[in-house]
Amino acid sequence: DVAVKTLVTSYSEFDTADETFGAYVDVDSSVRRAPVSVKYADWIHGRAKASAALADWNARCDECLKCVEYLLTKSHPASPSDDDEGERLELLEGLTSNFLLITNVNGTLTAYCAKPGLDVLDGVAMRALTAELTRRGIPLIERAPNAFPIEHRSTWVAAYLTSAIKGIVPLDFILFRGGKDDTGDGGNFRSAPLPASRAMALVDCYQA
């Protein structure tokens, strides 16, 4: 009952087709859910701080920057052993949803999501989405997408939240606050647009 209630109410404020959907990332706060293999009631308390941060942002920001979900992350500082990627900020999943990102590099689409059962909770809606991507010939890499370096976000074209109750929700942008995304000129966030999320027409491949 707890799991169903949280999924049902996740996007209640943004439940119309003409709304803009965003996901919120706190660059300075690496939050993960554990264990990742099962749903559990204590997660309601474990996610309270993140839920409050999301609510606070939505209460103060412009309407066009409101976010429907807080993305959990895992950070990896750069070290001398890093050959190519350096510092990482892995985008794992939402508080009540799975997350998938699609990139376009030189005309080639690739989908990324954290590995179900290892890094994030498995989900039936996510399985439907990844099956449709496979049918379309879009390769899937089960590795959490990395938000750094910031310049690489220009290759991001689409992203989705998925849950058994809400189905597949296209994201129009991902908003990053703090850390490297603090511009230092009075702006403490960057927004990464996702122009193809709706155009790819993936929402109907799973009916909640």
mmCIF file of C-alpha atoms in Angstrom:
data_model
loop_
_atom_site.group_PDB
_atom_site.id
_atom_site.type_symbol
_atom_site.label_atom_id
_atom_site.label_comp_id
_atom_site.label_asym_id
_atom_site.label_seq_id
_atom_site.Cartn_x
_atom_site.Cartn_y
_atom_site.Cartn_z
ATOM 1 C CA ASP A 1 0.000 0.000 0.000
ATOM 2 C CA VAL A 2 2.830 2.375 0.822
ATOM 3 C CA ALA A 3 4.586 1.763 -2.487
ATOM 4 C CA VAL A 4 1.377 2.249 -4.476
ATOM 5 C CA LYS A 5 0.482 5.456 -2.647
ATOM 6 C CA THR A 6 3.836 7.093 -3.271
ATOM 7 C CA LEU A 7 3.759 6.216 -6.970
ATOM 8 C CA VAL A 8 0.216 7.483 -7.410
ATOM 9 C CA THR A 9 0.955 10.840 -5.808
ATOM 10 C CA SER A 10 4.388 11.410 -7.332
ATOM 11 C CA TYR A 11 3.261 13.648 -10.193
ATOM 12 C CA SER A 12 -0.134 14.746 -8.866
ATOM 13 C CA GLU A 13 0.650 18.452 -9.266
ATOM 14 C CA PHE A 14 1.677 18.012 -12.896
ATOM 15 C CA ASP A 15 -0.974 15.646 -14.233
ATOM 16 C CA THR A 16 -1.921 17.301 -17.528
ATOM 17 C CA ALA A 17 -0.583 16.517 -20.981
ATOM 18 C CA ASP A 18 0.402 20.126 -21.716
ATOM 19 C CA GLU A 19 2.638 20.522 -18.652
ATOM 20 C CA THR A 20 6.421 20.734 -18.875
ATOM 21 C CA PHE A 21 8.117 17.857 -17.065
ATOM 22 C CA GLY A 22 11.517 18.313 -15.438
ATOM 23 C CA ALA A 23 13.770 16.246 -13.168
ATOM 24 C CA TYR A 24 15.808 17.802 -10.348
ATOM 25 C CA VAL A 25 19.434 16.960 -9.492
ATOM 26 C CA ASP A 26 21.325 18.279 -6.458
ATOM 27 C CA VAL A 27 24.948 18.108 -7.610
ATOM 28 C CA ASP A 28 26.262 18.522 -4.055
ATOM 29 C CA SER A 29 24.172 15.759 -2.482
ATOM 30 C CA SER A 30 24.757 12.182 -3.580
ATOM 31 C CA VAL A 31 21.628 10.262 -2.546
ATOM 32 C CA ARG A 32 21.015 6.544 -3.086
ATOM 33 C CA ARG A 33 18.344 4.095 -2.052
ATOM 34 C CA ALA A 34 19.430 0.885 -0.314
ATOM 35 C CA PRO A 35 18.739 -1.911 -0.723
ATOM 36 C CA VAL A 36 17.938 -1.529 -4.406
ATOM 37 C CA SER A 37 16.451 -4.985 -4.962
ATOM 38 C CA VAL A 38 13.160 -4.512 -3.069
ATOM 39 C CA LYS A 39 10.580 -1.855 -2.211
ATOM 40 C CA TYR A 40 10.439 -1.032 1.501
ATOM 41 C CA ALA A 41 8.422 1.298 3.724
ATOM 42 C CA ASP A 42 11.435 2.912 5.430
ATOM 43 C CA TRP A 43 12.330 4.558 2.125
ATOM 44 C CA ILE A 44 9.563 7.097 2.799
ATOM 45 C CA HIS A 45 11.685 8.380 5.689
ATOM 46 C CA GLY A 46 14.976 7.907 3.858
ATOM 47 C CA ARG A 47 13.904 10.101 0.988
ATOM 48 C CA ALA A 48 12.337 12.839 3.164
ATOM 49 C CA LYS A 49 15.214 15.315 2.805
ATOM 50 C CA ALA A 50 15.295 14.927 -0.972
ATOM 51 C CA SER A 51 11.508 15.272 -1.185
ATOM 52 C CA ALA A 52 11.685 18.460 0.882
ATOM 53 C CA ALA A 53 14.413 19.898 -1.359
ATOM 54 C CA LEU A 54 12.287 19.233 -4.436
ATOM 55 C CA ALA A 55 9.214 20.795 -2.844
ATOM 56 C CA ASP A 56 11.217 23.850 -1.777
ATOM 57 C CA TRP A 57 12.559 24.342 -5.310
ATOM 58 C CA ASN A 58 9.093 24.045 -6.846
ATOM 59 C CA ALA A 59 7.700 26.564 -4.358
ATOM 60 C CA ARG A 60 10.282 29.207 -5.301
ATOM 61 C CA CYS A 61 11.134 28.685 -8.977
ATOM 62 C CA ASP A 62 9.456 29.940 -12.125
ATOM 63 C CA GLU A 63 6.586 27.802 -13.368
ATOM 64 C CA CYS A 64 8.569 26.619 -16.391
ATOM 65 C CA LEU A 65 11.325 25.216 -14.119
ATOM 66 C CA LYS A 66 9.170 23.112 -11.804
ATOM 67 C CA CYS A 67 10.258 19.480 -11.556
ATOM 68 C CA VAL A 68 8.181 16.335 -11.100
ATOM 69 C CA GLU A 69 10.942 14.115 -9.728
ATOM 70 C CA TYR A 70 14.206 14.183 -7.773
ATOM 71 C CA LEU A 71 16.936 12.052 -9.346
ATOM 72 C CA LEU A 72 19.128 9.991 -7.042
ATOM 73 C CA THR A 73 22.828 10.113 -7.868
ATOM 74 C CA LYS A 74 26.158 8.471 -7.115
ATOM 75 C CA SER A 75 29.285 10.612 -7.267
ATOM 76 C CA HIS A 76 32.858 9.534 -7.996
ATOM 77 C CA PRO A 77 35.657 12.098 -7.463
ATOM 78 C CA ALA A 78 38.356 12.270 -10.111
ATOM 79 C CA SER A 79 41.505 10.298 -9.306
ATOM 80 C CA PRO A 80 44.902 9.706 -10.979
ATOM 81 C CA SER A 81 43.656 6.277 -12.097
ATOM 82 C CA ASP A 82 40.876 7.781 -14.219
ATOM 83 C CA ASP A 83 41.972 7.391 -17.825
ATOM 84 C CA ASP A 84 39.183 9.239 -19.595
ATOM 85 C CA GLU A 85 36.068 10.186 -17.651
ATOM 86 C CA GLY A 86 37.466 11.811 -14.514
ATOM 87 C CA GLU A 87 34.830 12.958 -12.043
ATOM 88 C CA ARG A 88 31.482 11.224 -12.415
ATOM 89 C CA LEU A 89 27.961 12.047 -11.284
ATOM 90 C CA GLU A 90 25.839 9.027 -12.134
ATOM 91 C CA LEU A 91 22.098 9.562 -12.580
ATOM 92 C CA LEU A 92 20.444 6.494 -11.043
ATOM 93 C CA GLU A 93 16.671 6.721 -10.587
ATOM 94 C CA GLY A 94 13.915 8.893 -9.192
ATOM 95 C CA LEU A 95 12.483 8.759 -5.681
ATOM 96 C CA THR A 96 9.521 6.756 -7.018
ATOM 97 C CA SER A 97 10.517 5.955 -10.597
ATOM 98 C CA ASN A 98 13.140 4.501 -12.899
ATOM 99 C CA PHE A 99 15.144 6.744 -15.237
ATOM 100 C CA LEU A 100 16.480 6.339 -18.778
ATOM 101 C CA LEU A 101 18.467 8.774 -20.946
ATOM 102 C CA ILE A 102 18.983 8.770 -24.729
ATOM 103 C CA THR A 103 21.971 10.429 -26.403
ATOM 104 C CA ASN A 104 22.661 11.336 -30.016
ATOM 105 C CA VAL A 105 26.346 11.247 -30.939
ATOM 106 C CA ASN A 106 27.061 11.883 -34.616
ATOM 107 C CA GLY A 107 23.593 10.687 -35.560
ATOM 108 C CA THR A 108 23.712 7.480 -33.490
ATOM 109 C CA LEU A 109 21.123 7.090 -30.725
ATOM 110 C CA THR A 110 22.090 5.200 -27.562
ATOM 111 C CA ALA A 111 20.020 4.621 -24.414
ATOM 112 C CA TYR A 112 21.512 4.506 -20.911
ATOM 113 C CA CYS A 113 20.042 3.403 -17.597
ATOM 114 C CA ALA A 114 21.438 2.102 -14.319
ATOM 115 C CA LYS A 115 21.543 -1.694 -14.115
ATOM 116 C CA PRO A 116 18.287 -3.066 -12.619
ATOM 117 C CA GLY A 117 18.751 -5.119 -9.468
ATOM 118 C CA LEU A 118 22.337 -3.950 -9.029
ATOM 119 C CA ASP A 119 22.176 -0.144 -9.014
ATOM 120 C CA VAL A 120 18.402 0.478 -9.048
ATOM 121 C CA LEU A 121 15.091 -1.276 -8.478
ATOM 122 C CA ASP A 122 13.793 -3.236 -11.468
ATOM 123 C CA GLY A 123 10.539 -1.976 -12.993
ATOM 124 C CA VAL A 124 7.906 -3.379 -15.356
ATOM 125 C CA ALA A 125 7.406 -0.064 -17.168
ATOM 126 C CA MET A 126 11.149 0.289 -17.706
ATOM 127 C CA ARG A 127 11.255 -3.210 -19.180
ATOM 128 C CA ALA A 128 8.521 -2.238 -21.633
ATOM 129 C CA LEU A 129 10.423 0.909 -22.601
ATOM 130 C CA THR A 130 13.732 -0.864 -23.146
ATOM 131 C CA ALA A 131 11.988 -3.593 -25.163
ATOM 132 C CA GLU A 132 10.552 -0.928 -27.471
ATOM 133 C CA LEU A 133 13.964 0.690 -27.863
ATOM 134 C CA THR A 134 15.401 -2.695 -28.826
ATOM 135 C CA ARG A 135 12.599 -3.154 -31.362
ATOM 136 C CA ARG A 136 13.540 0.199 -32.889
ATOM 137 C CA GLY A 137 17.199 -0.762 -33.088
ATOM 138 C CA ILE A 138 18.368 1.681 -30.399
ATOM 139 C CA PRO A 139 21.118 0.008 -28.329
ATOM 140 C CA LEU A 140 20.785 -0.012 -24.551
ATOM 141 C CA ILE A 141 23.765 0.275 -22.221
ATOM 142 C CA GLU A 142 22.929 -0.688 -18.640
ATOM 143 C CA ARG A 143 25.203 1.896 -17.088
ATOM 144 C CA ALA A 144 24.029 4.986 -15.257
ATOM 145 C CA PRO A 145 24.441 8.089 -17.448
ATOM 146 C CA ASN A 146 27.175 10.479 -16.323
ATOM 147 C CA ALA A 147 26.350 14.172 -15.902
ATOM 148 C CA PHE A 148 29.999 15.255 -16.240
ATOM 149 C CA PRO A 149 31.643 16.830 -18.083
ATOM 150 C CA ILE A 150 28.886 19.389 -18.522
ATOM 151 C CA GLU A 151 29.689 19.780 -22.234
ATOM 152 C CA HIS A 152 28.602 16.196 -22.910
ATOM 153 C CA ARG A 153 25.020 17.103 -21.995
ATOM 154 C CA SER A 154 24.704 18.653 -25.451
ATOM 155 C CA THR A 155 24.388 15.071 -26.756
ATOM 156 C CA TRP A 156 21.342 14.383 -24.573
ATOM 157 C CA VAL A 157 18.153 14.359 -26.631
ATOM 158 C CA ALA A 158 15.546 12.478 -24.580
ATOM 159 C CA ALA A 159 14.903 11.062 -21.115
ATOM 160 C CA TYR A 160 12.079 9.250 -19.363
ATOM 161 C CA LEU A 161 10.755 8.430 -15.920
ATOM 162 C CA THR A 162 8.911 5.126 -15.618
ATOM 163 C CA SER A 163 6.701 3.533 -12.980
ATOM 164 C CA ALA A 164 4.023 0.846 -12.924
ATOM 165 C CA ILE A 165 1.323 3.361 -12.002
ATOM 166 C CA LYS A 166 2.247 6.439 -14.047
ATOM 167 C CA GLY A 167 3.670 4.559 -17.018
ATOM 168 C CA ILE A 168 6.282 6.352 -19.136
ATOM 169 C CA VAL A 169 6.729 10.086 -18.524
ATOM 170 C CA PRO A 170 8.790 12.098 -21.057
ATOM 171 C CA LEU A 171 11.141 14.665 -19.540
ATOM 172 C CA ASP A 172 11.547 18.071 -21.178
ATOM 173 C CA PHE A 173 14.623 19.022 -19.151
ATOM 174 C CA ILE A 174 16.912 17.992 -16.302
ATOM 175 C CA LEU A 175 17.786 20.741 -13.842
ATOM 176 C CA PHE A 176 21.141 20.660 -12.038
ATOM 177 C CA ARG A 177 21.790 22.747 -8.911
ATOM 178 C CA GLY A 178 25.072 23.437 -7.115
ATOM 179 C CA GLY A 179 28.637 22.280 -7.663
ATOM 180 C CA LYS A 180 29.914 22.762 -11.189
ATOM 181 C CA ASP A 181 26.432 23.849 -12.211
ATOM 182 C CA ASP A 182 26.589 26.971 -10.059
ATOM 183 C CA THR A 183 27.380 29.557 -12.731
ATOM 184 C CA GLY A 184 28.759 32.045 -10.200
ATOM 185 C CA ASP A 185 26.877 34.977 -11.717
ATOM 186 C CA GLY A 186 23.842 34.785 -9.477
ATOM 187 C CA GLY A 187 22.529 31.627 -11.097
ATOM 188 C CA ASN A 188 22.919 28.432 -9.091
ATOM 189 C CA PHE A 189 21.545 26.006 -11.659
ATOM 190 C CA ARG A 190 21.787 24.817 -15.247
ATOM 191 C CA SER A 191 18.995 23.256 -17.263
ATOM 192 C CA ALA A 192 19.739 20.533 -19.817
ATOM 193 C CA PRO A 193 16.983 20.496 -22.481
ATOM 194 C CA LEU A 194 15.682 17.215 -23.887
ATOM 195 C CA PRO A 195 14.065 18.204 -27.204
ATOM 196 C CA ALA A 196 13.186 14.737 -28.524
ATOM 197 C CA SER A 197 11.549 13.113 -25.484
ATOM 198 C CA ARG A 198 8.003 13.661 -26.724
ATOM 199 C CA ALA A 199 8.783 13.436 -30.440
ATOM 200 C CA MET A 200 10.080 9.870 -30.085
ATOM 201 C CA ALA A 201 6.538 8.773 -29.171
ATOM 202 C CA LEU A 202 7.580 6.159 -26.615
ATOM 203 C CA VAL A 203 4.914 6.926 -24.025
ATOM 204 C CA ASP A 204 2.347 4.473 -25.395
ATOM 205 C CA CYS A 205 4.602 1.394 -25.350
ATOM 206 C CA TYR A 206 3.417 0.782 -21.778
ATOM 207 C CA GLN A 207 -0.115 1.346 -20.511
ATOM 208 C CA ALA A 208 -0.259 1.912 -16.757
#
